[in-house]
Coordinates of C-alpha atoms in Angstrom, one line a residue:
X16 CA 7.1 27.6 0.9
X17 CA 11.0 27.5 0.0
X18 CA 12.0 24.6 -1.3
X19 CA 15.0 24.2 1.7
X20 CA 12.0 24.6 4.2
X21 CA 10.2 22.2 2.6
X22 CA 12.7 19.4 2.1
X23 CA 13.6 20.2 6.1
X24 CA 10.3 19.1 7.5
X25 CA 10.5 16.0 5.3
X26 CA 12.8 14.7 7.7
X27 CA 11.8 16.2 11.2
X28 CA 10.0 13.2 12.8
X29 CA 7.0 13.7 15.0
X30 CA 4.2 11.3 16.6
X31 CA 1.4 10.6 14.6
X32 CA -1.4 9.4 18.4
X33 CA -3.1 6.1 18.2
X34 CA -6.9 5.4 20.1
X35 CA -8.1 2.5 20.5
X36 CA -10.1 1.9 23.7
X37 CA -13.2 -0.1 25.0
X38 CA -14.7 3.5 24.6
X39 CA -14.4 3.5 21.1
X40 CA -15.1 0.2 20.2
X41 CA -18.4 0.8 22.0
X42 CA -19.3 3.5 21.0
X43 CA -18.9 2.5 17.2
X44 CA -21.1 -0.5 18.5
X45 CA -24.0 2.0 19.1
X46 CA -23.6 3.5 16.4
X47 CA -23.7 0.6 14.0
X48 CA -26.8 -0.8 16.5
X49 CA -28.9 2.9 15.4
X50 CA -28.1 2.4 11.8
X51 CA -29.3 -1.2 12.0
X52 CA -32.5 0.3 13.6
X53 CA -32.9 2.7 10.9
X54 CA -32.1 -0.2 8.5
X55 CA -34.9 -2.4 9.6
X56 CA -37.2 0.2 9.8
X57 CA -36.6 1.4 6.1
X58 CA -36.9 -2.5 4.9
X59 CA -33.8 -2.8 3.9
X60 CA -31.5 -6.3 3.5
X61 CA -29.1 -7.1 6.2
X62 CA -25.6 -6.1 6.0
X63 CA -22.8 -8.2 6.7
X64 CA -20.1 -7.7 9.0
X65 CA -17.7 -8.4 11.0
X66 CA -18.7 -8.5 14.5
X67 CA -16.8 -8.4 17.5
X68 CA -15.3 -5.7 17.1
X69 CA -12.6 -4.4 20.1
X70 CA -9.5 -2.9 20.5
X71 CA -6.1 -3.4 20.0
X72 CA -4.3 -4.3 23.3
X73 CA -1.7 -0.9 24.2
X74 CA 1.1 -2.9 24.5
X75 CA 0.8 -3.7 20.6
X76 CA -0.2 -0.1 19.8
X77 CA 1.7 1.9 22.4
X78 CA -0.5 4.7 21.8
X79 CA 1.3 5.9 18.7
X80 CA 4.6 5.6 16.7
X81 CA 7.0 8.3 15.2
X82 CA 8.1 9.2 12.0
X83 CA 8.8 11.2 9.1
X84 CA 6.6 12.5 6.5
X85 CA 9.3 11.2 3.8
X86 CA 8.6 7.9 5.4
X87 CA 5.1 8.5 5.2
X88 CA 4.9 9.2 1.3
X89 CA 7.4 6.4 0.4
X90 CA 5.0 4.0 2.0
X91 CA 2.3 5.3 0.2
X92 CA 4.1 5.5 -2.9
X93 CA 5.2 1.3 -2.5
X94 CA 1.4 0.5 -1.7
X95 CA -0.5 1.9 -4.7
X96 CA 2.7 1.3 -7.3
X97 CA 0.0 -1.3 -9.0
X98 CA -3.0 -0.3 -7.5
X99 CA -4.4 1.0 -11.0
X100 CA -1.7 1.9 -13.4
X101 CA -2.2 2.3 -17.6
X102 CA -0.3 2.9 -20.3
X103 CA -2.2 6.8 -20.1
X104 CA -1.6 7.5 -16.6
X105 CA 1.9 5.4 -15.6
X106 CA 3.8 8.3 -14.9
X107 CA 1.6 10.2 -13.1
X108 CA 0.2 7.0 -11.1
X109 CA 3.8 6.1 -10.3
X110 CA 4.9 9.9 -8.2
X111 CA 1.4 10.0 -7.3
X112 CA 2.7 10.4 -3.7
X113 CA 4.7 14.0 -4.5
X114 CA 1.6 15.4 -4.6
X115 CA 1.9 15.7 -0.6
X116 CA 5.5 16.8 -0.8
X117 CA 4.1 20.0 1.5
X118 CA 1.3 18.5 3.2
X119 CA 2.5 17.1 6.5
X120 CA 4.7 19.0 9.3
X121 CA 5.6 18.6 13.0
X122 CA 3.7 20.6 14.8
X123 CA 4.5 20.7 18.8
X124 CA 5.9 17.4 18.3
X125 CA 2.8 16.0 17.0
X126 CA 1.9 15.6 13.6
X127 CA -0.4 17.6 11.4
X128 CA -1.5 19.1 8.0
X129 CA 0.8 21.9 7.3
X130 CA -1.0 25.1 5.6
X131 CA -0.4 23.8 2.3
X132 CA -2.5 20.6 3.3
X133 CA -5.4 22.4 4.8
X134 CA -5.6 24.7 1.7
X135 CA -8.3 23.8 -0.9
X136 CA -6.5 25.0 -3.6
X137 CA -4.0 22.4 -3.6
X138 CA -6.1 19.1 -2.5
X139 CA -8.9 17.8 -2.4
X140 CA -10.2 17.5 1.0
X141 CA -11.8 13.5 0.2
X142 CA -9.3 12.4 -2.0
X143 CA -6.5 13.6 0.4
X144 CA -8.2 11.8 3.3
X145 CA -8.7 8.8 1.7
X146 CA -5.0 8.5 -0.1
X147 CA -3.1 9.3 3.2
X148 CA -5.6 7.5 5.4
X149 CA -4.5 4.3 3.9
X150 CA -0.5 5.5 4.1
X151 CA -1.4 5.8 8.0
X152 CA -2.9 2.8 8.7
X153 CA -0.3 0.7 6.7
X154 CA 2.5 2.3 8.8
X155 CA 0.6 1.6 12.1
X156 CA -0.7 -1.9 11.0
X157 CA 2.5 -2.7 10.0
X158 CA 4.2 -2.0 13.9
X159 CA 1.9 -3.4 15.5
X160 CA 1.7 -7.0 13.5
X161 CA 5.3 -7.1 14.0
X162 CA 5.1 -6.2 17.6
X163 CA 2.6 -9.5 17.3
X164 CA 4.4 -11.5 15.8
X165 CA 8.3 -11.3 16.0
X166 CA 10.7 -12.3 13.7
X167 CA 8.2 -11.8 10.9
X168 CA 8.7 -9.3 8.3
X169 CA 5.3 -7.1 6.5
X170 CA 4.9 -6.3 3.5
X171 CA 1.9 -4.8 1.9
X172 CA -0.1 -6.4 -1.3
X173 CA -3.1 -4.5 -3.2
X174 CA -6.1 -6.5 -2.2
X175 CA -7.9 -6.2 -5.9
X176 CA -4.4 -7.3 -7.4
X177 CA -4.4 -10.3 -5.3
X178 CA -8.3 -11.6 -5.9
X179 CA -7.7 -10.5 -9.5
X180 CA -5.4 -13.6 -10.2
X181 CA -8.5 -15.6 -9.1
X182 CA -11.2 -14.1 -9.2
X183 CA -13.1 -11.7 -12.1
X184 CA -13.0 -8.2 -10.4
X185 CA -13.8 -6.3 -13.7
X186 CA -14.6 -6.4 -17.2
X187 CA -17.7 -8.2 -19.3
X188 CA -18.6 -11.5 -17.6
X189 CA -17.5 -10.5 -13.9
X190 CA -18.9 -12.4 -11.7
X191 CA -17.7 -10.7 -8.3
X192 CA -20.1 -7.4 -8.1
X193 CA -19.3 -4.9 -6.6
X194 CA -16.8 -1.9 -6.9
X195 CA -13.5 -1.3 -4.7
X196 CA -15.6 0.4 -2.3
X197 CA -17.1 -2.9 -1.5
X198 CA -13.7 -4.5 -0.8
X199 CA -11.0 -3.8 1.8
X200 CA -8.0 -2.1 0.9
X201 CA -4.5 -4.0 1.4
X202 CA -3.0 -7.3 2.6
X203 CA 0.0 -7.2 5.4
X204 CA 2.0 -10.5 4.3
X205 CA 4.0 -11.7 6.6
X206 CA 6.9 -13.4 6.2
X207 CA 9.7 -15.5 8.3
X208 CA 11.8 -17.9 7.4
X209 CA 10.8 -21.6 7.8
X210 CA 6.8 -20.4 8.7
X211 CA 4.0 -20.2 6.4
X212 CA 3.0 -16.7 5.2
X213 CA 0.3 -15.0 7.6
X214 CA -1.8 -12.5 6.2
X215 CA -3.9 -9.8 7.9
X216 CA -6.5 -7.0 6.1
X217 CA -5.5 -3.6 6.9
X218 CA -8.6 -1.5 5.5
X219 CA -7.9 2.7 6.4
X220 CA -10.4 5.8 5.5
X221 CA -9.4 9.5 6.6
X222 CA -12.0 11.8 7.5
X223 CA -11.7 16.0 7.9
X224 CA -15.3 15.3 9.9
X225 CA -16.6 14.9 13.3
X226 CA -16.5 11.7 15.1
X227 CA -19.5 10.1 13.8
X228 CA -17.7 10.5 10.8
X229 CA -14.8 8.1 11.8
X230 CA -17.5 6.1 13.6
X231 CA -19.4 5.7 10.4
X232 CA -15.9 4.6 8.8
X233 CA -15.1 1.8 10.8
X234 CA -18.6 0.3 10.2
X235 CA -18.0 0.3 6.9
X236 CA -14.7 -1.0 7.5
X237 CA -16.0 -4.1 9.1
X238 CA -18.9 -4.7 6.0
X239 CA -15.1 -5.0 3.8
X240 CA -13.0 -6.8 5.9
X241 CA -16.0 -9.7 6.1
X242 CA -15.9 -10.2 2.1
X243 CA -12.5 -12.7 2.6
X244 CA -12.4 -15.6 4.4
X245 CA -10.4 -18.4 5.2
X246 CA -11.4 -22.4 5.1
X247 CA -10.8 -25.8 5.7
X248 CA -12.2 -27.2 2.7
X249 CA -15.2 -28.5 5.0
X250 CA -17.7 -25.8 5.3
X251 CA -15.4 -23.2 7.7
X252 CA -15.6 -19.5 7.2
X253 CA -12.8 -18.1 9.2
X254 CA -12.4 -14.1 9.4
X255 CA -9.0 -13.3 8.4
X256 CA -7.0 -10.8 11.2
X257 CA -8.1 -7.2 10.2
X258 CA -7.1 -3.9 11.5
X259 CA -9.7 -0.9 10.6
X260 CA -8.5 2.6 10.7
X261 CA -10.3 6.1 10.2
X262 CA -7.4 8.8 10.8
X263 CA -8.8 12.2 11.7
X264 CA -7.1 15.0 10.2
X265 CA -8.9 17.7 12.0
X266 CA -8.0 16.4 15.4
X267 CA -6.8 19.1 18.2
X268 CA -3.4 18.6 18.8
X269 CA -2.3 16.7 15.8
X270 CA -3.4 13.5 13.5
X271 CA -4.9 10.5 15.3
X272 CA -6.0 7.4 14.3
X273 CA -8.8 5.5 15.6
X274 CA -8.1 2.0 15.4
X275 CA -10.4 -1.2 16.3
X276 CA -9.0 -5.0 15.4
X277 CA -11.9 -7.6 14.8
X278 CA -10.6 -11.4 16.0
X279 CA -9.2 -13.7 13.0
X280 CA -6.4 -16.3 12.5
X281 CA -4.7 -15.8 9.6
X282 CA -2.1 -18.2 8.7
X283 CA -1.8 -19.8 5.3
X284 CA -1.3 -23.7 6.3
X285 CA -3.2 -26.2 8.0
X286 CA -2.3 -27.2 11.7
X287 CA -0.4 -30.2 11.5
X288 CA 0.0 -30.7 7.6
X289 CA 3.1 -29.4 5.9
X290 CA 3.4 -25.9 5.1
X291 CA 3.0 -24.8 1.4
X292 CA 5.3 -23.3 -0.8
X293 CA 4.7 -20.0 -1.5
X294 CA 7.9 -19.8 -4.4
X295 CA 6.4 -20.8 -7.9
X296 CA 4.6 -20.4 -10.8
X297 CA 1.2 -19.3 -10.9
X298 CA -2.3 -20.4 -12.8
X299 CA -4.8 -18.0 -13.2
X300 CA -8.2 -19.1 -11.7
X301 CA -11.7 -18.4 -12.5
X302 CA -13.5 -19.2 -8.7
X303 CA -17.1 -18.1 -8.4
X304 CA -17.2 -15.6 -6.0
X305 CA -18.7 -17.1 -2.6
X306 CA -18.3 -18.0 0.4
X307 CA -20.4 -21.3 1.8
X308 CA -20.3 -22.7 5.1
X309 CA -22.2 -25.9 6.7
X310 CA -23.5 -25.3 10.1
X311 CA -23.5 -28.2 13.0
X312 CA -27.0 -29.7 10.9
X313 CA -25.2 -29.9 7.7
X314 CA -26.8 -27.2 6.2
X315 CA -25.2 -25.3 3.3
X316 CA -25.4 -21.4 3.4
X317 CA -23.5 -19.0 1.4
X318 CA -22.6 -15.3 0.9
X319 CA -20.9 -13.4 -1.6
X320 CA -17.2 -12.9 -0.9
X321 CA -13.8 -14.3 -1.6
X322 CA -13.3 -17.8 -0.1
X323 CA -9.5 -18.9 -0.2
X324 CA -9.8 -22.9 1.3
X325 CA -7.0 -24.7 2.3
X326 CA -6.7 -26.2 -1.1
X327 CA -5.9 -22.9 -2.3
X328 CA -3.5 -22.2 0.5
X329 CA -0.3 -22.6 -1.7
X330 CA -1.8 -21.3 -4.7
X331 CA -2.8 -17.9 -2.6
X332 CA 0.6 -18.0 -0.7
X333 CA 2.2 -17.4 -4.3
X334 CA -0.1 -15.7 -5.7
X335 CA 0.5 -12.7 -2.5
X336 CA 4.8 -13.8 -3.0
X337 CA 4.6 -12.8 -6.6
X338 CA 2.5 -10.1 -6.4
X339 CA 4.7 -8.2 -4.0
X340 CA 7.5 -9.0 -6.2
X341 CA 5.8 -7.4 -9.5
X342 CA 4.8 -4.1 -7.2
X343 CA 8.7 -3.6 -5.8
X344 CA 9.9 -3.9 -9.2
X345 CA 7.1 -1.6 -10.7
X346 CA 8.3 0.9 -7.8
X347 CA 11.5 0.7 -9.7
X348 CA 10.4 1.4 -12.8
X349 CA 10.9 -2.1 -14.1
X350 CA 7.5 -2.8 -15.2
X351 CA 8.8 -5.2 -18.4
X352 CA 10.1 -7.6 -15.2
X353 CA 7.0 -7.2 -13.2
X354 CA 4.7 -8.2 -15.6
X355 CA 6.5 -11.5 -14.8
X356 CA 5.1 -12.2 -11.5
X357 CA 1.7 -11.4 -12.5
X358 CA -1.5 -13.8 -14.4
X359 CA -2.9 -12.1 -17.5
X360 CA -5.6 -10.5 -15.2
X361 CA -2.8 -8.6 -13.2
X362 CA -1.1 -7.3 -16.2
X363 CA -4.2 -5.2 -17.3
X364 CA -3.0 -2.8 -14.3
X365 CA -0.1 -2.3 -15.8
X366 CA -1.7 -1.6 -19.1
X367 CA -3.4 -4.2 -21.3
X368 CA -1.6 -3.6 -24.8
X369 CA 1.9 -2.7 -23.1
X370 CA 2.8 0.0 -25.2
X371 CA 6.3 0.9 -25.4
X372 CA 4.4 4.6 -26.6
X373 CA 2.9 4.9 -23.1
X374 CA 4.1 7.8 -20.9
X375 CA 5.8 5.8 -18.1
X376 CA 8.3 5.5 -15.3
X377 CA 11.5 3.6 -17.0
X378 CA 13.8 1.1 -14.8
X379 CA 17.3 2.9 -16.9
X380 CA 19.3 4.5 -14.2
X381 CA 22.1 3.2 -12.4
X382 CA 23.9 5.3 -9.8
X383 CA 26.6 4.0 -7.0
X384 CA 26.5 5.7 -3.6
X385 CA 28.8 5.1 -1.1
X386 CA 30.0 2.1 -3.0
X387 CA 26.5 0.2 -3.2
X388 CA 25.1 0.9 -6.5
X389 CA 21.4 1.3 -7.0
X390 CA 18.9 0.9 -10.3
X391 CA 15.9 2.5 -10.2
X392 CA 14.1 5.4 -12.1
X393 CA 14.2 9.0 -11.7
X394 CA 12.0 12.2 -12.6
X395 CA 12.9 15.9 -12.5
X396 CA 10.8 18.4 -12.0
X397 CA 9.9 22.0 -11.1
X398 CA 9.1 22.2 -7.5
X399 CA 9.0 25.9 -6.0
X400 CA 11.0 27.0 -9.0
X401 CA 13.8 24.8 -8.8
X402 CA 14.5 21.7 -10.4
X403 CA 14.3 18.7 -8.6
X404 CA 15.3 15.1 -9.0
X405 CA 13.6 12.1 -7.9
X406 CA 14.2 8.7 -7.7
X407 CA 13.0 5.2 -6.8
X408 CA 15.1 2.4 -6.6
X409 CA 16.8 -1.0 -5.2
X410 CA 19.8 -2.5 -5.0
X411 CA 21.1 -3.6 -7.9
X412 CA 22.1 -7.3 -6.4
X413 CA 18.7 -7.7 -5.2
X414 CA 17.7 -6.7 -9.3
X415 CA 19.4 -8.7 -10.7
X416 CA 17.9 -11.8 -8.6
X417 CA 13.8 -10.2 -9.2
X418 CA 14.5 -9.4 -12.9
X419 CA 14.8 -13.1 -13.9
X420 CA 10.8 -13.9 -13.1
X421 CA 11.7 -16.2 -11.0
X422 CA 13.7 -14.9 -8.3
X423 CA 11.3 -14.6 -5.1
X424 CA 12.6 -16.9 -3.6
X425 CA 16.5 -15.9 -3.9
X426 CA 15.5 -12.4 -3.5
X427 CA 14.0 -13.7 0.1
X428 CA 16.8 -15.2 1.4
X429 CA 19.5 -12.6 0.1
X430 CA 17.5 -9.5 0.8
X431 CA 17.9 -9.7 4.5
X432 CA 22.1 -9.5 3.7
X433 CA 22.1 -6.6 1.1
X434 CA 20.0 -4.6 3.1
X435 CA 22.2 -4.8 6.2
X436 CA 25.4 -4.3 3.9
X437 CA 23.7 -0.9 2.8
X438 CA 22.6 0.3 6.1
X439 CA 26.1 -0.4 7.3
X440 CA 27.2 2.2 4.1
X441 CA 23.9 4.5 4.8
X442 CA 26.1 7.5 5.9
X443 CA 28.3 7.2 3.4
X444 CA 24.8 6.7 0.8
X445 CA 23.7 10.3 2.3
X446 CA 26.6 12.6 1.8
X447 CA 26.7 10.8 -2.0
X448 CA 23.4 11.5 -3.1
X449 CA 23.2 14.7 -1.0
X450 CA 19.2 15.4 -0.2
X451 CA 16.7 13.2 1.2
X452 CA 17.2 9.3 0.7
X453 CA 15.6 6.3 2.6
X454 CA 15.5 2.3 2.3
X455 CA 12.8 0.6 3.8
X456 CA 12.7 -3.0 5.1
X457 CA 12.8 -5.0 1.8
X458 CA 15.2 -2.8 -0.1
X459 CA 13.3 -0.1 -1.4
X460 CA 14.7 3.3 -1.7
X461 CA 13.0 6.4 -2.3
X462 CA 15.6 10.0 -3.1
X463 CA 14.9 13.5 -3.5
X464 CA 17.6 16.4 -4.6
X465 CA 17.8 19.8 -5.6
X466 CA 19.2 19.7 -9.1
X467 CA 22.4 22.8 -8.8
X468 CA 23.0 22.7 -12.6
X469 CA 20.5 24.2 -14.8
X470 CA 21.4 22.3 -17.5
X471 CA 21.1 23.2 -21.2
X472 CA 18.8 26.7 -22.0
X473 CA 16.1 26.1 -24.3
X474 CA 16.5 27.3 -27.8
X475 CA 14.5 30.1 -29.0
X476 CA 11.8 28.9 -32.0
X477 CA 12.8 31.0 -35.1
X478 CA 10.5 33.4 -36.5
X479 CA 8.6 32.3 -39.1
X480 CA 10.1 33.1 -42.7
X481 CA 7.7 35.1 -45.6
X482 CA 7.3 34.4 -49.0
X483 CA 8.1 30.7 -50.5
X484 CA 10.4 28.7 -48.6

């Protein structure tokens, strides 16, 4: 594909379907009721999940949303920033997302895998379904919680990076068992001014399969989502709001996802109590990892899981502030700042020893477009044999405010401004940078250009000289 072509459909917009029906939801429901059956019948243990499982109400959903695959892959990109990076891999972890630069395409209006993304010499058909099945569902978890709840503004948080602030995930001595698999994906945090954060559990597979396959996803979905609960500090297990999502990439007519929303609250304060603050500093905790609850006889039960009671309401509500703070910054390249925001547990994702010999992304550029300038960090590369420039970034005002380690909540009340002066500059930010270049909702910006210049020619190795030197 030319390069041109390619950089085209990056910005051609196109619906990406949504189904979620009483159809679906029951039919999943038989399916998980057969592999209960079979279950039982093999002897083996129960498996918890969460139950009551239906679907999302249309007008939240509206059967769908449009966008662009640009948008797609600078979500994805934010969202795994500090989902697993080292010193070894930083760079590569960091544009893991240009691996789909050619993957996605309108296609009658509809998005689809282009032939670049069906091709098995270019992806891997599980790793593809699982990487962009989480980009999906975080675009279409994050509409519809903010058709839910107006006035607040999403943001996504790395579920292991939250729970490892609190929690042993890995390492000698762990106590909470288990791998990834056995946890949900991300948090949506939710934020408004004046309210106390609410958080929801977006957990999304992709699948190149038949039905049953998605079917078979969304149980699974619903074993994860039922490892965090909320409580009251008196024996209450409350399920936290969760949207599950299997998208189908082989679907007739274009991507769908299949979407099913089990109940939960969700909200990070106590009725009738003060809120908490979620600005300030953070202790890292060792909790064992349970859940117990005390039914109407007083009787103590428990299950393994993540239990966040209300005495760790404020604690958590920082924990998810600062944690979103050290990702944004990391998508900038700043990862000296982010480590910051995060407990000694947290840090080890951003490499353990911290060395300045590591192959990493760098927070050293600083361009102005349209009068707004921007610091952030940049790659070039070969892409369809031309050069090409990339580049993550923020505004440098809203920096300067996260850089200190203590700037959440400054960075919360300004962001909302800076963000509104730039999209009032946007056209003027386009012709300047002149190729692709987007800011999301919290100030993150994502740029791709064709480099013109081919810069300096590499000098020739000289031949090697005989006899003594």
């Amino acid at each position: 594909m030319e390069l041109r072509d390619a950089l085209e459909k990056l910005l051609q917009s196109s619906h990406v379907a949504i189904h979620s029906t009483a159809e679906l939801s029951g039919a999943v429901a038989r399916y998980i009721a057969k592999q209960d059956e079979k279950r039982s019948k093999d002897e083996k243990p129960e498996v918890l999940r969460k139950p009551d499982i239906g679907p999302v109400p249309p007008a939240e959903h509206r059967n769908g949303f449009t966008i662009t695959p640009w948008e797609l892959l600078q979500t994805f990109g934010r969202a795994t920033t500090l989902s697993g990076q080292n010193p070894s891999r930083g760079l590569s972890q960091h544009w893991n997302c240009l691996r789909y630069l050619t993957t996605l395409e309108a296609h009658g209006g509809r998005m689809a895998l282009s032939p670049d993304g069906h091709d098995p010499r270019y992806h891997r058909k599980g790793v593809q379904a699982q990487e962009l099945g989480a980009a999906f569902a975080l675009t279409a978890a994050r509409e519809i919680l903010q058709r839910r709840h107006p006035g607040y503004r999403f943001e996504p948080v790395d579920v292991d990076l939250a729970l490892d602030a609190g929690w042993a995930l890995r390492g000698q001595g762990a106590e909470a068992k288990g791998t990834r698999r056995s946890r949900p994906g991300h948090f949506l945090v939710g934020r408004k001014a004046g309210e106390p954060l609410r958080i929801a559990l977006v957990d999304g597979r992709g699948s190149h399969g038949q039905p049953s396959a998605q079917h078979n996803q969304l149980m699974a979905s619903a074993e994860r989502v039922q490892v965090i609960a909320l409580g009251d500090g008196r024996g209450s297990a409350d399920p936290l709001p969760s949207l599950l999502m299997s998208t189908a990439f082989v679907a007739e007519g274009g991507i769908e996802i299949r979407l099913l929303d089990p109940v939960g609250g969700g909200v990070l304060a106590e009725p009738g109590k003060p809120s908490p603050d979620p600005y300030g500093p953070v202790q890292e905790e060792n909790f064992f990892p349970d859940i117990q609850t005390v039914d109407a006889q007083g009787q103590t039960t428990s299950r393994p899981g993540f239990h966040i009671t209300s005495d760790r309401f404020e604690w958590f509500s920082r924990v998810l502030v600062r944690a979103s703070a050290a990702a944004l910054l990391t998508f900038v390249g700043d990862r000296d700042n982010a480590y910051k925001y995060l407990t000694a547990r947290q840090q080890r994702r951003l490499g353990a020893d911290h060395s300045p010999q590591a192959v990493n992304a760098e927070c050293d550029v600083r361009v102005e477009l349209g009068g707004i300038v921007f610091v952030g960090t940049d790659h070039v590369f070969r892409f369809a044999r031309e050069r090409v420039e990339v580049f993550s970034a923020m505004p440098k005002e809203l920096h300067e405010i996260l850089k200190t380690g203590d700037g959440a909540r400054a960075y919360a009340e300004k962001m909302p401004e800076v963000v509104a002066e730039c999209r009032r500059h946007w056209a003027a930010v386009q012709r300047d940078w002149t190729g692709i270049i987007t800011m999301d909702g919290d100030g993150a910006v994502m740029a791709l250009r064709i480099l013109e210049s081919e810069g300096r020619a590499l000098e020739a190795i000289p031949e090697p000289q005989e006899g003594p030197v």
